[in-house]
Amino acid sequence: MLQHQKSVKGQALVEFALIAPILLFVVMGILDFGRVLFAYAMASNSLRTALRSAEVLGYESVPTYLDCVGMDEIARKVFFINDQNIQIQYAKPDGTVIDCAAMTPDNLDNGDMLQIQTQVTINFITPIANRLVPSLNLHFAGERTIVKEIALNGDETLDSDYDGLRDDWEKLNFGDLSQTGTDDPDGDGCNNGCEETRDLNPNLADTDGEGLSDGDEIYIYHTDPKLQDTDTDGLTDYNELFTYKTDPLDADSEGDGLNDGDEILYGTDPHDPDSDDDTISDGNEVHDKGTDPKNQDTDGDGLSDFEETVTYGTNPLNPDSDADGLGDKAEITLTTKPLIPDTDGDTLLDGAEVNTYRCNPLLVDTDGDSLKGGAGPLPDNLEVEHNTYCHHPDTDADGLTDAEEIYQYGTDPLNPDTDGDGARDGDEIYRYHTDPRVFNTPEELKDAELYDTDNDGLADEWERMYFGDLRYTGTDDPDGEKCDNECEEMRGTNPTQADTDSDGLDDYEEVYAYGTDPLDSDSDDEGLTDGQEVDTYRTDPKKPDTDGDGLTDYEEAITYKTDPMKPDTDGDGLNDYEEAITYKTDPTKPDTDSDTLTDSEEIRQYKSDPTKPDTDGETLLDGVEVKTYFTDPTRADTETDGLNDFQEVMTYQTDPLKVDTDGDSLTDYEEVMQYKTDPLKADTDGDRLNDGGEVKQYTTDPLKADTDADKLSDGAEIYDYKTNPLAQDTDGELLKDGDEVLTYFCNPALPDTDGDTLNDYDETFVHHTDCAKADSDGDGKRDDQELHDGTLPTNVVGIRIDNLSITAPKKATQYNFTVTLTNPSLEITTVWYETKSSTATSASGDFVYSAGKLIFYPGVTTQTLPVLVYPNKKGEGLETFYVELTNPTNSFLEVAQGIGTILP
């Protein structure tokens, strides 16, 4: 017997040793399962609590929806986990996402979305399981809309229906109290609460009528929805945003001192503070200087407004500031004073000296004839009075300077033979030693030649003046320049100097080869000596402008470095004067701005600016526009679709010559800026409707293939099923169109597909019949007739749970909810359950949380679901909790929630 007992004990120990690991595995598995369920419930509840803590109403200096630390602490209140990661951020309507730590109250706008995401990690402790699945990650996400600075009124004396709107405001705008603060009857994105607090019209989407909805003005553009022109610059907010691309919040977008409206009025660029690039701001030109902000040279005098006002101090509105008849540009070139009409003080205006008398406006005595023969000075103004040349000392070429004739000899400086006796006045003085004012007979003149004692054809006095004696004859040429002494005496040149006027040409060359004045170093008075013209530049010393291009030879050779023998030095089709003076281009370069278009092509053919490589300022070179893209280099937006040519070509790859590249009836600008669609695809979302049709005809979302999220694409709804792409339930029987087509195979356009007088929703969820078949169970009777007769139109089994009402027990007591099947089933039927807290909670000890699965074997129709309830605490009144059924098999949920009521 003892031996038998030992044998039994040993057997029991062996059996326990065999089963113990299994029991341990089961216990640990139950613990792991419980940890997962508990962590799941706590993590989701903590996330919701964190979002709720970010209160919506009431805006303080630091709102709770910016309290990153506080929201993070609440979201972390989760037990029995191994790790947790939390992310808090804000999403703006344009897709921008900003981390909570970087967000400030100023950057936060109404309509932004607060988003919280949390991930908890649980490591399993159950052997084997922890190797198969080392850890389980649970993800949770939630969001809420931010509303700030909107005080919804809760004063019952003003807001009797507690909807956040004053009654008098509601009645004034709607006639009754049917609206709430969150309604938006005009669909402008600014709800009634928003409209009331801003004194807007809730029945007009655009209160100020300038083309922008009130919601867009408030939340997107931050303009004043009650003012068409928020910044009072003369342009409506809409035109600033979409026509001129200026800032509707800043009257002077680019800060040039000229407000945007005035810029449009003056034709200047509101994006460029200096439209004509003359280094003077547009505002300064208009308000201070009175110059044209579109023209670098307002008065067209060849000097830019900047040069006139800053460099030279001349008048940019008058091409001749000192009114002396000589333009400001010419004065600067000639180094005269453009603000003093008579630079050299000789009482002749500078313009008259240069243009009329050919005098030098920088010299009182241009030809220096006051220095000859010891005579007194003959300044330019006296030369003008006597009608003599101010640029030539001997006007009548009689061998006497004008000053000698007027001051010394009293002869006529305009008549080489004052007394008309056939002898020049100079010859009478120097050769015959007669009085040039007294007529002499030929015999008397012949006798006078006795003053040429050596009969060499030269007056003795002339010989002694130049040679000191009478050793030379009239045919001698002591200076060796082929103009003999007689020639020199006749021309008034110096016989001892081959080049009397030191201009680089000898006297003989000047007289016989080139016809220039041997006594004037610059015969044509343009600044180059006769020798320079002949020997260096090969120009005509008798013509100030050899090539006839409008620039003097001096200006070409010295100032502009152009070829004075070619009217168009660089061969670009514009003459040198046009380039240098008219267009301010470089006459030595055919393409001044290096944009691959010649200056002539820019001016005459394309009307672009030859001094700017990018005339229209959209960063495409003029040559690239013309030769590569065939766009207009003078217009930033060639086809005026709202996108400039650079954006079209480089950013969006659209056709800059087509307003609507993909032909979907939306302009490229509308697609890119307004609707965010693809301007290269007629059907951005691929739903078989082109973008223009979606926006203008069907009002669907061109970025969503399924606008109403009913599982049918917009195109399928329009073309295939004839349903409304903006309504999830076209036929209004509570089934989504997609579910009807894809799941239940019903017609989404008909509330009763099979014509059995039962709508599709009731058939599917109430009666559990086939919405596509009038006789679901095929028994020969229509479903509606069977229901009328009290028979079941189908064999589907339903599950329902009853409510439970109990009196608070004196001690912990178990109570049972009843769960039943509507029909006996031939298959095993299961359903999951879970207790849920309401005013009674498991956390506060009102009842014990429980969850699990009920099983109905074939033929069984009733099960009980136990819940352990604790006694009420002192002062507790009526409380409720509930049990929720989920995930049925071989059945459907007819009543999914049972309410437990604990009476005091």
Coordinates of N, CA, C and O in Angstrom, one line a residue, residues 351-456:
G351 N 26.5 128.5 -76.3 CA 25.8 127.9 -77.5 C 26.1 128.7 -78.7 O 26.4 128.1 -79.8
A352 N 26.1 130.0 -78.6 CA 26.3 130.9 -79.8 C 27.8 130.7 -80.2 O 28.1 130.7 -81.4
E353 N 28.7 130.6 -79.2 CA 30.1 130.5 -79.6 C 30.4 129.2 -80.4 O 31.1 129.2 -81.4
V354 N 29.7 128.1 -79.9 CA 30.0 126.8 -80.6 C 29.2 126.7 -81.9 O 29.7 126.3 -82.9
N355 N 27.9 127.0 -81.9 CA 27.1 126.7 -83.0 C 27.0 127.8 -84.1 O 26.8 127.5 -85.2
T356 N 27.2 129.0 -83.6 CA 27.0 130.1 -84.6 C 28.3 130.7 -85.1 O 28.6 130.9 -86.3
Y357 N 29.2 131.0 -84.1 CA 30.5 131.7 -84.4 C 31.7 130.8 -84.5 O 32.8 131.3 -84.9
R358 N 31.6 129.6 -84.1 CA 32.7 128.6 -84.1 C 33.9 129.1 -83.3 O 35.0 129.0 -83.6
C359 N 33.5 129.7 -82.1 CA 34.5 130.1 -81.1 C 34.7 129.0 -80.1 O 33.9 128.1 -80.0
N360 N 35.7 129.2 -79.3 CA 36.0 128.3 -78.2 C 35.3 128.9 -77.0 O 35.8 130.0 -76.5
P361 N 34.3 128.2 -76.4 CA 33.6 128.8 -75.3 C 34.4 128.8 -74.0 O 34.0 129.4 -73.0
L362 N 35.6 128.2 -74.1 CA 36.5 128.2 -72.9 C 37.6 129.3 -72.9 O 38.3 129.5 -72.0
L363 N 37.7 130.0 -74.1 CA 38.7 131.1 -74.3 C 38.0 132.4 -74.6 O 37.1 132.5 -75.5
V364 N 38.5 133.4 -73.9 CA 37.9 134.8 -74.2 C 38.3 135.2 -75.6 O 37.5 135.8 -76.4
D365 N 39.5 134.8 -76.1 CA 40.0 135.2 -77.4 C 40.5 133.9 -78.1 O 41.6 133.4 -77.9
T366 N 39.5 133.3 -78.8 CA 39.8 132.0 -79.4 C 41.0 131.9 -80.3 O 41.8 131.0 -80.2
D367 N 41.1 132.9 -81.2 CA 42.1 132.8 -82.2 C 43.4 133.5 -81.8 O 44.4 133.6 -82.5
G368 N 43.4 134.1 -80.6 CA 44.6 134.7 -80.0 C 45.2 135.9 -80.8 O 46.4 136.2 -80.8
D369 N 44.3 136.6 -81.6 CA 44.8 137.7 -82.4 C 45.1 138.9 -81.6 O 45.5 139.9 -82.2
S370 N 44.8 138.9 -80.4 CA 45.2 140.0 -79.5 C 46.6 140.0 -79.2 O 47.1 141.0 -78.6
L371 N 47.3 139.0 -79.5 CA 48.7 138.9 -79.1 C 49.7 139.2 -80.3 O 50.9 139.2 -80.1
K372 N 49.1 139.5 -81.4 CA 49.9 139.7 -82.6 C 50.2 141.2 -82.8 O 49.3 142.1 -82.5
G373 N 51.4 141.6 -83.2 CA 51.7 142.9 -83.5 C 51.6 143.9 -82.4 O 51.6 145.1 -82.7
G374 N 51.6 143.5 -81.2 CA 51.5 144.3 -80.1 C 50.1 145.0 -80.0 O 50.0 146.0 -79.2
A375 N 49.1 144.6 -80.8 CA 47.8 145.3 -80.7 C 47.1 144.9 -79.4 O 47.4 143.9 -78.8
G376 N 46.1 145.7 -79.1 CA 45.3 145.4 -77.9 C 44.5 144.1 -78.1 O 44.4 143.6 -79.3
P377 N 43.9 143.5 -77.1 CA 43.1 142.3 -77.2 C 41.9 142.5 -78.1 O 41.2 143.5 -78.0
L378 N 41.5 141.4 -78.9 CA 40.3 141.4 -79.6 C 39.5 140.2 -79.2 O 39.7 139.1 -79.8
P379 N 38.8 140.3 -78.1 CA 38.1 139.1 -77.6 C 37.0 138.7 -78.6 O 36.6 139.4 -79.5
D380 N 36.4 137.5 -78.3 CA 35.4 136.9 -79.2 C 34.2 137.8 -79.4 O 33.7 137.9 -80.5
N381 N 33.8 138.4 -78.3 CA 32.6 139.2 -78.4 C 32.8 140.4 -79.4 O 31.9 140.8 -80.1
L382 N 34.0 141.0 -79.3 CA 34.2 142.1 -80.2 C 34.4 141.6 -81.7 O 34.0 142.3 -82.6
E383 N 34.9 140.4 -81.8 CA 35.0 139.8 -83.2 C 33.6 139.7 -83.7 O 33.3 140.0 -84.9
V384 N 32.7 139.3 -82.9 CA 31.3 139.1 -83.3 C 30.7 140.5 -83.7 O 30.0 140.7 -84.7
E385 N 31.0 141.5 -82.9 CA 30.6 142.9 -83.2 C 31.1 143.4 -84.6 O 30.4 144.1 -85.3
H386 N 32.3 143.0 -84.9 CA 32.9 143.4 -86.1 C 32.7 142.5 -87.3 O 33.3 142.7 -88.4
N387 N 32.0 141.4 -87.0 CA 31.7 140.3 -88.0 C 33.0 139.7 -88.5 O 33.0 139.1 -89.6
T388 N 34.0 139.7 -87.7 CA 35.3 138.9 -88.0 C 35.2 137.5 -87.4 O 34.3 137.2 -86.6
Y389 N 36.1 136.7 -87.9 CA 36.2 135.3 -87.4 C 36.8 135.3 -86.0 O 38.0 135.8 -85.9
C390 N 36.1 134.6 -85.1 CA 36.8 134.5 -83.8 C 37.7 133.3 -83.7 O 38.5 133.2 -82.8
H391 N 37.6 132.4 -84.8 CA 38.5 131.2 -84.8 C 39.7 131.4 -85.8 O 40.4 130.5 -86.0
H392 N 39.8 132.6 -86.4 CA 40.9 132.8 -87.3 C 41.4 134.3 -87.1 O 40.6 135.2 -87.1
P393 N 42.7 134.5 -86.9 CA 43.1 135.8 -86.5 C 43.1 136.8 -87.7 O 43.1 138.0 -87.5
D394 N 43.0 136.3 -88.9 CA 43.0 137.2 -90.1 C 41.8 136.8 -91.0 O 41.9 136.0 -91.9
T395 N 40.7 137.5 -90.7 CA 39.4 137.1 -91.4 C 39.5 137.3 -92.9 O 39.1 136.4 -93.6
D396 N 40.1 138.4 -93.3 CA 40.1 138.7 -94.8 C 41.4 138.2 -95.5 O 41.6 138.5 -96.7
A397 N 42.2 137.5 -94.7 CA 43.5 137.0 -95.2 C 44.3 138.0 -96.0 O 44.8 137.8 -97.1
D398 N 44.4 139.2 -95.4 CA 45.2 140.3 -96.0 C 46.6 140.5 -95.4 O 47.3 141.4 -95.8
G399 N 46.9 139.5 -94.5 CA 48.3 139.6 -93.9 C 48.3 140.4 -92.6 O 49.4 140.5 -92.0
L400 N 47.2 141.0 -92.2 CA 47.1 141.8 -91.0 C 46.1 141.0 -90.1 O 45.0 140.6 -90.6
T401 N 46.4 140.9 -88.8 CA 45.4 140.3 -87.9 C 44.2 141.2 -87.7 O 44.3 142.5 -88.0
D402 N 43.1 140.7 -87.4 CA 41.9 141.5 -87.2 C 42.1 142.6 -86.1 O 41.7 143.7 -86.3
A403 N 42.9 142.2 -85.1 CA 43.2 143.2 -84.0 C 44.0 144.3 -84.6 O 43.8 145.5 -84.2
E404 N 45.0 144.0 -85.4 CA 45.9 145.1 -86.0 C 45.0 146.0 -86.9 O 45.2 147.2 -86.9
E405 N 44.1 145.4 -87.7 CA 43.3 146.2 -88.6 C 42.4 147.1 -87.8 O 42.3 148.3 -88.1
I406 N 41.8 146.7 -86.7 CA 40.8 147.5 -85.9 C 41.5 148.5 -85.0 O 41.2 149.7 -85.0
Y407 N 42.5 148.0 -84.3 CA 43.1 148.9 -83.3 C 44.3 149.7 -83.8 O 44.5 150.8 -83.4
Q408 N 45.1 149.1 -84.7 CA 46.3 149.8 -85.1 C 46.3 150.5 -86.4 O 46.7 151.7 -86.5
Y409 N 45.7 149.9 -87.4 CA 45.7 150.5 -88.7 C 44.4 151.1 -89.2 O 44.4 151.9 -90.2
G410 N 43.3 150.8 -88.5 CA 42.0 151.4 -88.8 C 41.5 150.9 -90.2 O 40.7 151.6 -90.8
T411 N 42.0 149.8 -90.7 CA 41.5 149.2 -91.9 C 40.3 148.3 -91.7 O 39.9 148.0 -90.5
D412 N 39.7 147.9 -92.8 CA 38.5 147.0 -92.7 C 38.9 145.6 -92.6 O 39.5 145.0 -93.5
P413 N 38.6 144.9 -91.4 CA 39.1 143.5 -91.3 C 38.4 142.5 -92.2 O 38.7 141.4 -92.2
L414 N 37.3 143.0 -92.9 CA 36.5 142.1 -93.7 C 36.9 142.3 -95.2 O 36.3 141.6 -96.1
N415 N 37.8 143.3 -95.5 CA 38.1 143.6 -96.8 C 39.7 143.6 -96.9 O 40.4 144.4 -96.3
P416 N 40.2 142.7 -97.7 CA 41.7 142.6 -97.8 C 42.3 143.8 -98.4 O 43.5 144.1 -98.2
D417 N 41.5 144.6 -99.1 CA 42.1 145.8 -99.8 C 41.1 147.0 -99.4 O 40.2 147.4 -100.2
T418 N 41.4 147.6 -98.3 CA 40.5 148.6 -97.7 C 40.3 149.8 -98.7 O 39.2 150.3 -98.9
D419 N 41.4 150.2 -99.2 CA 41.4 151.4 -100.1 C 41.1 151.1 -101.6 O 41.0 152.0 -102.4
G420 N 41.0 149.8 -101.9 CA 40.7 149.5 -103.2 C 41.7 149.8 -104.3 O 41.3 150.0 -105.5
D421 N 43.0 149.8 -103.9 CA 44.0 150.2 -104.9 C 44.7 149.0 -105.5 O 45.7 149.1 -106.1
G422 N 44.2 147.8 -105.2 CA 44.7 146.6 -105.7 C 45.8 145.9 -104.9 O 46.3 144.9 -105.2
A423 N 46.2 146.5 -103.8 CA 47.2 146.0 -102.9 C 46.5 145.6 -101.6 O 45.8 146.4 -101.0
R424 N 46.9 144.4 -101.1 CA 46.3 143.9 -99.8 C 46.8 144.9 -98.7 O 47.9 145.4 -98.8
D425 N 45.9 145.0 -97.7 CA 46.3 145.9 -96.6 C 47.6 145.5 -96.0 O 48.4 146.3 -95.6
G426 N 47.8 144.2 -95.9 CA 49.1 143.7 -95.3 C 50.3 144.0 -96.1 O 51.3 144.4 -95.6
D427 N 50.1 143.9 -97.4 CA 51.2 144.2 -98.3 C 51.5 145.7 -98.3 O 52.7 146.1 -98.3
E428 N 50.4 146.5 -98.1 CA 50.7 148.0 -98.1 C 51.5 148.3 -96.8 O 52.4 149.2 -96.9
I429 N 51.2 147.6 -95.7 CA 51.9 147.9 -94.5 C 53.3 147.3 -94.6 O 54.3 148.0 -94.3
Y430 N 53.5 146.0 -94.9 CA 54.8 145.4 -94.8 C 55.6 145.4 -96.1 O 56.8 145.3 -96.0
R431 N 54.9 145.6 -97.3 CA 55.7 145.5 -98.5 C 55.9 146.9 -99.1 O 57.0 147.2 -99.5
Y432 N 54.8 147.6 -99.1 CA 54.9 148.9 -99.8 C 55.0 150.1 -98.8 O 55.4 151.2 -99.2
H433 N 54.7 149.8 -97.6 CA 54.8 150.8 -96.5 C 54.0 152.0 -96.9 O 54.4 153.1 -96.6
T434 N 52.9 151.7 -97.5 CA 51.9 152.7 -97.8 C 50.7 152.7 -96.8 O 50.6 151.7 -96.0
D435 N 49.9 153.7 -96.9 CA 48.7 153.7 -96.0 C 47.6 152.9 -96.6 O 47.1 153.3 -97.7
P436 N 47.2 151.8 -96.0 CA 46.2 150.9 -96.6 C 44.8 151.6 -96.7 O 43.9 151.0 -97.3
R437 N 44.6 152.8 -96.1 CA 43.4 153.4 -96.1 C 43.3 154.5 -97.2 O 42.3 155.1 -97.5
V438 N 44.5 154.7 -97.9 CA 44.6 155.7 -98.9 C 44.9 155.1 -100.2 O 45.8 154.2 -100.3
F439 N 44.1 155.4 -101.2 CA 44.2 154.8 -102.6 C 45.5 155.2 -103.2 O 45.9 156.4 -103.2
N440 N 46.3 154.2 -103.7 CA 47.5 154.5 -104.4 C 47.4 154.0 -105.9 O 46.9 152.9 -106.1
T441 N 47.9 154.8 -106.7 CA 47.9 154.4 -108.2 C 49.0 153.3 -108.3 O 49.9 153.1 -107.5
P442 N 48.9 152.6 -109.4 CA 49.9 151.6 -109.7 C 51.3 152.1 -109.7 O 52.2 151.5 -109.2
E443 N 51.4 153.4 -110.2 CA 52.8 153.9 -110.3 C 53.3 154.2 -108.8 O 54.4 153.9 -108.5
E444 N 52.3 154.7 -108.0 CA 52.7 154.9 -106.6 C 53.1 153.6 -105.9 O 54.0 153.6 -105.1
L445 N 52.3 152.6 -106.2 CA 52.6 151.3 -105.6 C 54.0 150.8 -106.1 O 54.8 150.2 -105.3
K446 N 54.2 151.0 -107.4 CA 55.5 150.6 -107.9 C 56.7 151.3 -107.3 O 57.7 150.7 -106.9
D447 N 56.4 152.6 -107.1 CA 57.5 153.4 -106.4 C 57.6 152.9 -105.0 O 58.7 152.9 -104.4
A448 N 56.5 152.5 -104.4 CA 56.5 152.0 -103.0 C 57.3 150.7 -102.9 O 57.9 150.4 -101.8
E449 N 57.4 150.0 -104.0 CA 58.2 148.7 -103.9 C 59.6 149.0 -103.7 O 60.4 148.0 -103.4
L450 N 60.0 150.3 -103.8 CA 61.4 150.6 -103.5 C 61.8 150.2 -102.1 O 62.9 150.0 -101.7
Y451 N 60.7 149.9 -101.3 CA 61.0 149.4 -100.0 C 61.4 148.0 -100.0 O 61.8 147.4 -99.0
D452 N 61.3 147.4 -101.2 CA 61.9 146.1 -101.4 C 63.2 146.4 -102.1 O 63.4 146.2 -103.4
T453 N 64.2 146.8 -101.4 CA 65.4 147.4 -102.0 C 66.2 146.4 -102.7 O 67.0 146.7 -103.6
D454 N 66.1 145.1 -102.4 CA 66.8 144.1 -103.1 C 66.0 143.4 -104.2 O 66.5 142.4 -104.8
N455 N 64.8 143.9 -104.4 CA 64.0 143.4 -105.5 C 63.8 141.9 -105.6 O 63.9 141.3 -106.6
D456 N 63.6 141.3 -104.4 CA 63.5 139.9 -104.3 C 62.0 139.5 -104.1 O 61.7 138.3 -103.9

